[in-house]
Coordinates of C-alpha atoms and ligand atoms in Angstrom, one line a residue:
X25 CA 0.0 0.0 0.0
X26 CA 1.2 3.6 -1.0
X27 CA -1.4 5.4 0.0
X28 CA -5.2 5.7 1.2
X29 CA -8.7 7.5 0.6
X30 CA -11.5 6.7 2.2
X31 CA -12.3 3.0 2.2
X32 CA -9.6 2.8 -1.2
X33 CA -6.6 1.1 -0.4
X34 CA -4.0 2.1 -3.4
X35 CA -0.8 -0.6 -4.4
X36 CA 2.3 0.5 -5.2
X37 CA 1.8 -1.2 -8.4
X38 CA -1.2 0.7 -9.4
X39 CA -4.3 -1.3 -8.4
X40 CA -7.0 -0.1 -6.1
X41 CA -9.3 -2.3 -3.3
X42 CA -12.1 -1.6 -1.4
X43 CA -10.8 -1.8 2.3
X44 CA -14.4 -4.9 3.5
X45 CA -12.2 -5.7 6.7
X46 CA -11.4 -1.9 8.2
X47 CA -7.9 -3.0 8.7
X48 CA -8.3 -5.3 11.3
X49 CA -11.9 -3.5 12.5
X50 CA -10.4 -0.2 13.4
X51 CA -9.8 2.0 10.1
X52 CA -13.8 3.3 10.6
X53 CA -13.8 6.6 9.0
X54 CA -11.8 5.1 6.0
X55 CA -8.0 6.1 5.4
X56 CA -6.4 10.3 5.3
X57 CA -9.3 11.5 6.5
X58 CA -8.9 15.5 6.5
X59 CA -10.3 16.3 10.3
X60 CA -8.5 13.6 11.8
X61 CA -5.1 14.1 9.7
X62 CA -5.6 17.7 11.2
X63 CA -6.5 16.5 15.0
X64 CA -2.8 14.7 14.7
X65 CA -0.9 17.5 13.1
X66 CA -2.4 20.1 15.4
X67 CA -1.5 17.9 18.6
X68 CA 2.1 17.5 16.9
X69 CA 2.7 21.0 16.6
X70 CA 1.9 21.4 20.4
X71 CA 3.9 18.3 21.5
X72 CA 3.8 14.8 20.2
X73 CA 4.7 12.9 23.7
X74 CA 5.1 13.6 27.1
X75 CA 5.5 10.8 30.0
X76 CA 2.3 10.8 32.2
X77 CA 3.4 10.0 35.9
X78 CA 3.4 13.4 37.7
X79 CA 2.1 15.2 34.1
X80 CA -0.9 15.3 32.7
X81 CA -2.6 17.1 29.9
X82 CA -5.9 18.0 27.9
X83 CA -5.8 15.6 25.0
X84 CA -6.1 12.6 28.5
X85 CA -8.5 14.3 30.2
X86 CA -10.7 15.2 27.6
X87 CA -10.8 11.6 25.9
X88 CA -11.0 10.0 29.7
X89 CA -14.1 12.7 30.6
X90 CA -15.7 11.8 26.7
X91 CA -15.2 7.7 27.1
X92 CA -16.6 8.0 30.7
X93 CA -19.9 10.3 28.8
X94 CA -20.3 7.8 26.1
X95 CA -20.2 4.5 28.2
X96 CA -22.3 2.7 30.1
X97 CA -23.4 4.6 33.1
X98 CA -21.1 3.7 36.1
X99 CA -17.5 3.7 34.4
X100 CA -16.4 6.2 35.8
X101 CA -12.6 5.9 35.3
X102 CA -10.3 5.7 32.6
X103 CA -7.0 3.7 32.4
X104 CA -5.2 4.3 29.2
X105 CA -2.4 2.2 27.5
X106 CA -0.8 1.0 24.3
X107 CA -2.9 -1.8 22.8
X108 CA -6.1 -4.2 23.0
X109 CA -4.1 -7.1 24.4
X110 CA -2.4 -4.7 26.9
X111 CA -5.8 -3.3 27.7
X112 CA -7.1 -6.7 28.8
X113 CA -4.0 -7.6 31.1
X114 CA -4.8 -4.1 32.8
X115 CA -8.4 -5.5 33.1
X116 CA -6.9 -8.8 34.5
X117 CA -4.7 -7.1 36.8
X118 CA -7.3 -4.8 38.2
X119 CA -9.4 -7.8 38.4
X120 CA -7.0 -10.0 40.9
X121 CA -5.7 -7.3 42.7
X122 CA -9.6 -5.7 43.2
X123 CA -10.1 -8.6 45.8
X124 CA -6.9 -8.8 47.6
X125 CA -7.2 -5.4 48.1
X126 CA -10.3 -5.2 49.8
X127 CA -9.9 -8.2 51.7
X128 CA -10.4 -11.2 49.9
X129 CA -7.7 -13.4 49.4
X130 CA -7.4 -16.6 46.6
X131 CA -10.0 -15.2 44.1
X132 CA -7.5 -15.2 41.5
X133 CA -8.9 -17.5 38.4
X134 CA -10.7 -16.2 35.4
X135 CA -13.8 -17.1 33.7
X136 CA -14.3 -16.7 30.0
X137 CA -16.2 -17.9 26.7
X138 CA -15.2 -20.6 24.6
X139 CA -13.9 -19.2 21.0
X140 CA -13.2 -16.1 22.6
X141 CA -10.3 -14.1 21.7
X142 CA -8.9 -11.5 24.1
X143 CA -5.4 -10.5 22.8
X144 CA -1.9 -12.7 22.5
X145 CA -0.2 -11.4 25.3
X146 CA 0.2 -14.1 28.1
X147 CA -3.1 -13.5 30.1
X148 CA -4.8 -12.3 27.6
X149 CA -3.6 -15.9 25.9
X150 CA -4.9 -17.7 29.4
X151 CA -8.4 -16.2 28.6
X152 CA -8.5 -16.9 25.0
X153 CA -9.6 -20.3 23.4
X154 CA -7.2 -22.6 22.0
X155 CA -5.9 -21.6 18.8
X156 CA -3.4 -21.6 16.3
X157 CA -2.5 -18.4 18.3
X158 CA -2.1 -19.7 21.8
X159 CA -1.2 -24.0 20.7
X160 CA 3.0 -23.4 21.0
X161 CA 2.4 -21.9 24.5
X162 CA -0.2 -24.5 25.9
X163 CA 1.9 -26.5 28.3
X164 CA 2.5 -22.5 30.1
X165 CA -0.7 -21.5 30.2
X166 CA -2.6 -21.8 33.2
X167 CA -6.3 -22.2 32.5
X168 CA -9.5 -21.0 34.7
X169 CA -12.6 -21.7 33.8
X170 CA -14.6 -22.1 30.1
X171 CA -17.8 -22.1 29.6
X172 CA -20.1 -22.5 26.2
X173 CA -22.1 -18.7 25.3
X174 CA -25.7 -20.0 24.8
X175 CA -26.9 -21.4 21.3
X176 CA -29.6 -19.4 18.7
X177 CA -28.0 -16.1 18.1
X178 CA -29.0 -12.8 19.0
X179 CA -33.0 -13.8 19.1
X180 CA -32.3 -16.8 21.1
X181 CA -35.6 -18.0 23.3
X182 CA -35.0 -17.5 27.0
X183 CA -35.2 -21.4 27.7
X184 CA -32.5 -22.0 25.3
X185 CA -30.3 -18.8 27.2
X186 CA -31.1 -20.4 30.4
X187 CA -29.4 -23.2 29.7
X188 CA -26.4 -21.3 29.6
X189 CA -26.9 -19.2 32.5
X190 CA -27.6 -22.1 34.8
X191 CA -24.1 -23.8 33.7
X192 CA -22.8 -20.5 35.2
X193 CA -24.4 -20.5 38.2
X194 CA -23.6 -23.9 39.1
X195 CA -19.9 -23.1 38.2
X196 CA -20.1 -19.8 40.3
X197 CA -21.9 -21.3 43.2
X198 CA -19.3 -23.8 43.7
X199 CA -16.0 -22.0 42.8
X200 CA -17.2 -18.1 43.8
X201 CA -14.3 -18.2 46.5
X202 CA -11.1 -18.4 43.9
X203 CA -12.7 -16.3 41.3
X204 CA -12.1 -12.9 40.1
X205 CA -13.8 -12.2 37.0
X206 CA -15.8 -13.1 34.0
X207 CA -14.5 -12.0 31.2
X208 CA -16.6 -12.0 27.7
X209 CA -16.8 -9.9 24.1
X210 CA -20.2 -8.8 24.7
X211 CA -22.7 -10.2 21.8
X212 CA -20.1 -10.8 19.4
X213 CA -17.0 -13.1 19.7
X214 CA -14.8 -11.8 16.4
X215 CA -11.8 -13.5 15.6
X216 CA -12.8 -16.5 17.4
X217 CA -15.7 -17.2 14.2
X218 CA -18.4 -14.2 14.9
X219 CA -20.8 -15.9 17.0
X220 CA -23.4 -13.9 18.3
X221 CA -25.5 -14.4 21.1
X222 CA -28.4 -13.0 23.0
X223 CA -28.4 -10.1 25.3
X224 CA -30.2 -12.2 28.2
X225 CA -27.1 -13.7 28.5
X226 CA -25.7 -10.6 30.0
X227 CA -28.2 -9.9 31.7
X228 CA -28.1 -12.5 33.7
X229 CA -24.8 -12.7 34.0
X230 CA -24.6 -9.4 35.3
X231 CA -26.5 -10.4 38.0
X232 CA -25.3 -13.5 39.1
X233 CA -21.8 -12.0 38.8
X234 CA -22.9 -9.3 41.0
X235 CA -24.8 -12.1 43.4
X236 CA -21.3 -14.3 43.9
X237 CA -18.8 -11.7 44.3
X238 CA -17.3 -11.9 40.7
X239 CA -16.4 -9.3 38.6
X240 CA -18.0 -8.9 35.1
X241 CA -15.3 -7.6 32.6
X242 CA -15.9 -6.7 28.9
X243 CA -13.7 -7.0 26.7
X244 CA -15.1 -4.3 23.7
X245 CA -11.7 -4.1 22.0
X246 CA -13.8 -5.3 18.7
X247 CA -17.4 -4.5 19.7
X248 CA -16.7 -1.1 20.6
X249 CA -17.9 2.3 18.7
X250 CA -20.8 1.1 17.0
X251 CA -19.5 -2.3 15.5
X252 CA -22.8 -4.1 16.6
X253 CA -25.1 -1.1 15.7
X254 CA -24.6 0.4 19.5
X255 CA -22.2 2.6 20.3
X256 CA -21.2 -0.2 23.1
X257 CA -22.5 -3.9 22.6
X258 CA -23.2 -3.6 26.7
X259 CA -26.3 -1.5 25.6
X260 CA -27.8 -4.1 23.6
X261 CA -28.4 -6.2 27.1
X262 CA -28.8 -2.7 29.1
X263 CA -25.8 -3.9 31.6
X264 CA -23.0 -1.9 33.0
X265 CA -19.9 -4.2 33.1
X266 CA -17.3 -3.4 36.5
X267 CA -14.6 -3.0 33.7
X268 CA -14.8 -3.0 30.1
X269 CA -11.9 -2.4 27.6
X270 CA -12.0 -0.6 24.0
X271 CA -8.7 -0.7 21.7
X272 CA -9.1 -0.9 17.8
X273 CA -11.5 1.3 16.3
X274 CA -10.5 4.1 19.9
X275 CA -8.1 5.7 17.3
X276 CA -9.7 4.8 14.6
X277 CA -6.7 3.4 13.6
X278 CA -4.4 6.0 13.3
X279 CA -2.4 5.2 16.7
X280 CA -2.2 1.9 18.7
X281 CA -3.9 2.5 21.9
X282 CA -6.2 1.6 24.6
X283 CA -8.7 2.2 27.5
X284 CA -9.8 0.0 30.7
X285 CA -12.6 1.5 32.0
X286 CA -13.8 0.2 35.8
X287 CA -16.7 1.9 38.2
X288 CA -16.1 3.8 41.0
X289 CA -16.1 0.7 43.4
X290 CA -13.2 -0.9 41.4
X291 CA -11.3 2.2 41.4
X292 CA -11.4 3.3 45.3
X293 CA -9.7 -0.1 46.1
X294 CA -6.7 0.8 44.7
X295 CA -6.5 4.2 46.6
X296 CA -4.3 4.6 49.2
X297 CA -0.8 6.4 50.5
X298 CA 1.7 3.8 49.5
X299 CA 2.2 1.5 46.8
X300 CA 0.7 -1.7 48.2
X301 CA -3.2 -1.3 47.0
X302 CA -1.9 0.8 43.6
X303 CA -2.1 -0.3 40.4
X304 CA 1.4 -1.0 39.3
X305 CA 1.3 -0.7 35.6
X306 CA 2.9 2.2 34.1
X307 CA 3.1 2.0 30.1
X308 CA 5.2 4.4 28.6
X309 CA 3.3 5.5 26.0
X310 CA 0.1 5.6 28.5
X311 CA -2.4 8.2 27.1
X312 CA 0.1 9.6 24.2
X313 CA -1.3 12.9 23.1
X314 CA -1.5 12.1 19.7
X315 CA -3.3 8.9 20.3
X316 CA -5.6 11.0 22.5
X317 CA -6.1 13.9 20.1
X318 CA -7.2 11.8 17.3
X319 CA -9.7 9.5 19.2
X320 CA -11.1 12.8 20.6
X321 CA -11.6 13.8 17.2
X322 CA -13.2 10.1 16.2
X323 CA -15.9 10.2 18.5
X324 CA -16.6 13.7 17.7
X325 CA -16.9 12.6 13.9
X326 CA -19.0 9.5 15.5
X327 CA -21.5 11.7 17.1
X328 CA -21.8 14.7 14.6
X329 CA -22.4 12.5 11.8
X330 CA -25.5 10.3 12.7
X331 CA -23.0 7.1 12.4
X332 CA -25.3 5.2 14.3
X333 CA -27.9 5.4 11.0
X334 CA -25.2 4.5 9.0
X335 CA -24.5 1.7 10.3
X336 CA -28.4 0.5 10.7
X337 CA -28.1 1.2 6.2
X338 CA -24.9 -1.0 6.6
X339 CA -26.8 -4.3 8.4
X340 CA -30.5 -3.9 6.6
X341 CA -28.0 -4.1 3.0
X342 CA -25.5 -7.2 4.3
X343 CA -28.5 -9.2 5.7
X344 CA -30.4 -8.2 1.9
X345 CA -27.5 -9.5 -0.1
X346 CA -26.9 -12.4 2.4
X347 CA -30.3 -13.3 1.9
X348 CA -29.2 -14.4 -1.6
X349 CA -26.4 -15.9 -0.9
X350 CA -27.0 -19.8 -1.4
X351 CA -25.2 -22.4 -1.2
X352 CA -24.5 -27.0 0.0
X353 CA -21.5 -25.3 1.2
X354 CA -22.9 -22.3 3.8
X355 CA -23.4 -23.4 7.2
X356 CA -24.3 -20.3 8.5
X357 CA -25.2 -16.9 7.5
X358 CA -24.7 -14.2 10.6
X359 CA -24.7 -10.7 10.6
X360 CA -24.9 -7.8 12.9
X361 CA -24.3 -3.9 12.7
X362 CA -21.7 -3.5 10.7
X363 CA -20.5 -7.2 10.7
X364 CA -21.6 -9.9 8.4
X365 CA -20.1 -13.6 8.5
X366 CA -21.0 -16.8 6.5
X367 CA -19.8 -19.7 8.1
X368 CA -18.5 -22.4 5.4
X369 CA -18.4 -26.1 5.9
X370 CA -14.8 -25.9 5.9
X371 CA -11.6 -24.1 5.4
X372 CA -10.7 -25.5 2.3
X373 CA -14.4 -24.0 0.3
X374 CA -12.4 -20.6 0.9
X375 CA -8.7 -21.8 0.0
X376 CA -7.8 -18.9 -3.4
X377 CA -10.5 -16.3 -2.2
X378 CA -8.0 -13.4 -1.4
X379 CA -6.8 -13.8 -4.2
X380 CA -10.1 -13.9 -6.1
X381 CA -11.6 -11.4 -4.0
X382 CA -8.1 -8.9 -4.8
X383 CA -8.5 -9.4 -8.5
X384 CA -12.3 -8.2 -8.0
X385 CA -11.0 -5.0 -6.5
X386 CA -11.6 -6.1 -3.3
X387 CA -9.1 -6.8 0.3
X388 CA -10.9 -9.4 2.4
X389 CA -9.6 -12.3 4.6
X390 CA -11.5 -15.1 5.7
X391 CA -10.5 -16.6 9.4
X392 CA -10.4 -20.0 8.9
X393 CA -14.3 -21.4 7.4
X394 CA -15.5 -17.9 8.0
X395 CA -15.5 -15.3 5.3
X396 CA -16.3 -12.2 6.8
X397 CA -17.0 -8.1 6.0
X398 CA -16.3 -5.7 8.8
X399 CA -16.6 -2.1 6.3
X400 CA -15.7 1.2 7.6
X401 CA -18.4 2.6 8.9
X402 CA -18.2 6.0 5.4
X403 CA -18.5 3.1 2.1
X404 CA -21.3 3.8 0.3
X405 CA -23.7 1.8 -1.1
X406 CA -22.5 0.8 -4.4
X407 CA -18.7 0.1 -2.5
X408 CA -20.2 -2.1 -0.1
X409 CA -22.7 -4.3 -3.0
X410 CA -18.9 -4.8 -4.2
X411 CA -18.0 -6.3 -1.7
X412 CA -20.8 -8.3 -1.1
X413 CA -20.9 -9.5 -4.7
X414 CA -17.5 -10.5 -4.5
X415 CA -18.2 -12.7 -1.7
X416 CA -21.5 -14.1 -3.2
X417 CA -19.5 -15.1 -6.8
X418 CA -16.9 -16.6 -4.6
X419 CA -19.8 -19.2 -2.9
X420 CA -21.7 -19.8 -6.1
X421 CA -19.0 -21.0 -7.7
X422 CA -18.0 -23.9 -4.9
X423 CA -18.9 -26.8 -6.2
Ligands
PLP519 C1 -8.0 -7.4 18.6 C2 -8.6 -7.8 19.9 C3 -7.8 -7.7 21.1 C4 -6.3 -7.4 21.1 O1 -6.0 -6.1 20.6 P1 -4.6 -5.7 20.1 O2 -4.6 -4.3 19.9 O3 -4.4 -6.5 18.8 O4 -3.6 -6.2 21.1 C5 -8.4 -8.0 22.3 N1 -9.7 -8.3 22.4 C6 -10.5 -8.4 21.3 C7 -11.9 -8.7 21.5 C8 -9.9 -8.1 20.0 O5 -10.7 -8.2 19.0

């Protein structure tokens, strides 16, 4: 890639794609975009860095006052460092440490979702399923508790979810006492296949998390800024998590960086006048003015330009298309805000697409059986039917 306009990704030798997969789900206002170009270069002419223990400045506490506005009601503090996985081993940290420091002692393990993915440092690793991520590390990792997220997609009936829920309260009633958190991407698990699953979910583990002294963490690194056709995927289920992380699409890709939001509760443990209840995690580049400026300006552009609607257009025109999409070979069709997945039979039905989908004009990559679209939230209409008929020429054709 030379350069970038909008969702148009140009090659140094001269062809042009259609950006379907946001670069990695966080390029959402497309690529040179004028007022965030200008939100960087206006921070860099003030000063591009400066260290934030002792210091702070605007560009932090603006975006830490905005995120706590935007989020769910009770996150009321803001954590700030370099990267999705880091965000989650803050999350983590925060988690443990919550409980020792108000008096609990051995609630230490870590409850998450099976096919979950939560970052490839080594916590984050511990938390996420097996993959081909995590498989040379196995015999390191040490493991705390998986559960299934319930079957039948966002709509699921409440039987079906309760299934799911009791599972959780049978785990939690027995092992509350060396448990620290439950950690989930809220409706959508993304790189681990985009399953979806019902809000009830949530909501009930919300309040059995809250009934057996567990924290409920979630992890919005993917989910977050509108992804699922809420600003937050916690709105969907109407929940407010204890902590809750947001990477990705924060910068809207311009800078790698990330927030770990936690309530009010979470945050007073660690206060203190020594170092023993503090949160000892100091990243360098923690709340980088640049980083800050620009995601200031994202959620600005967010707001002021009805993205919410946009998206809406985005889902009612991938569930259309994927209405017509047949084939022996789908197993699945799911889609959700500004996410759309069909789930093949296997991994080999999709073996030549980026290269098929590339000669069409088009940069997407399947994970695994799954060929997915994840737009920028500013494609038009006729960019995004591209895409989509890219991906339905692909199926037809499987014999
Ligand atoms: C991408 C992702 C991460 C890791 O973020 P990085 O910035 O790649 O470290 C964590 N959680 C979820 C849900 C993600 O999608």
């Amino acid at each position: 890639m030379v350069s970038g306009e909008g969702v148009m990704m140009h090659l140094e030798d001269g062809r042009s794609l259609i950006d379907g997969i946001s670069s990695w789900w966080a390029v959402i206002h497309g690529y040179n975009h004028p007022a965030l170009n200008a939100a960087l270069l206006t921070q860099a002419n003030k000063f591009a860095h400066v260290m934030l223990g002792g210091m702070t400045h605007n560009p932090a506490l603006d975006l830490a006052a905005t995120l706590v506005r935007i989020t769910p009601e009770g996150l009321n503090h803001v954590f700030f460092s370099d990267s999705g996985s880091i965000g989650v081993e803050v999350a983590l940290k925060m988690s443990i440490q919550y409980w020792k420091n108000i008096g609990y002692n051995g609630k230490s393990k870590i409850i998450s979702l099976k096919n979950g993915y939560h970052g490839d440092t080594f916590k984050a690793m511990e938390v996420s399923d097996d993959s081909d991520f995590t498989r040379a590390f196995s015999d390191v990792l040490r493991r705390g508790y998986i559960l299934d997220i319930p079957e039948g997609g966002f709509d699921a009936d409440a039987a079906v979810v309760k299934q799911a829920t009791d599972k959780l309260e049978a785990l939690l009633q027995r092992e509350h006492q060396n448990i620290a958190a439950f950690i989930v991407e809220p409706i959508v698990q993304c790189a681990g296949g985009f399953n979806i699953y019902s809000p009830l979910y949530l909501k009930t583990a919300r309040e059995l998390c809250t009934k057996y002294n567990v924290l409920f963490v979630f992890d919005e690194v993917a989910t977050g800024f509108g992804r699922t056709g809420k600003l937050f995927a916690a709105e969907h289920a109407g929940v407010t998590p204890d902590i809750m992380i947001l990477g990705k699409a924060l910068t809207a890709g311009y800078m790698g960086h990330a927030a770990t939001l936690a309530t009010s509760a979470v945050f007073d443990s660690f206060l203190g006048d020594n170092y023993e209840k503090a949160l000892m995690h100091g990243p360098t580049f923690m709340a980088n003015p640049l980083a800050c400026a620009v995601a200031l300006q994202s959620i600005s552009i967010i707001e002021e330009e009805q993205y919410l609607q946009k998206i809406d257009k985005i889902q009612s025109i991938i569930r259309e298309q994927f209405d017509s999409f047949t084939s022996p070979a789908i197993v699945a069709k799911r889609s959700i805000g500004a996410i759309g997945a069909i789930e093949m039979k296997d991994a080999a039905c999709l073996s030549g697409f980026k290269e098929f989908s590339q000669q069409h004009g088009v940069w997407l990559r399947p994970i695994g059986n799954v060929l997915y679209l994840m737009p920028p939230y500013i494609i038009s209409e006729k960019e995004l039917l591209t895409i989509l008929q890219v991906m339905k020429d692909w199926i037809q054709q499987i014999k």
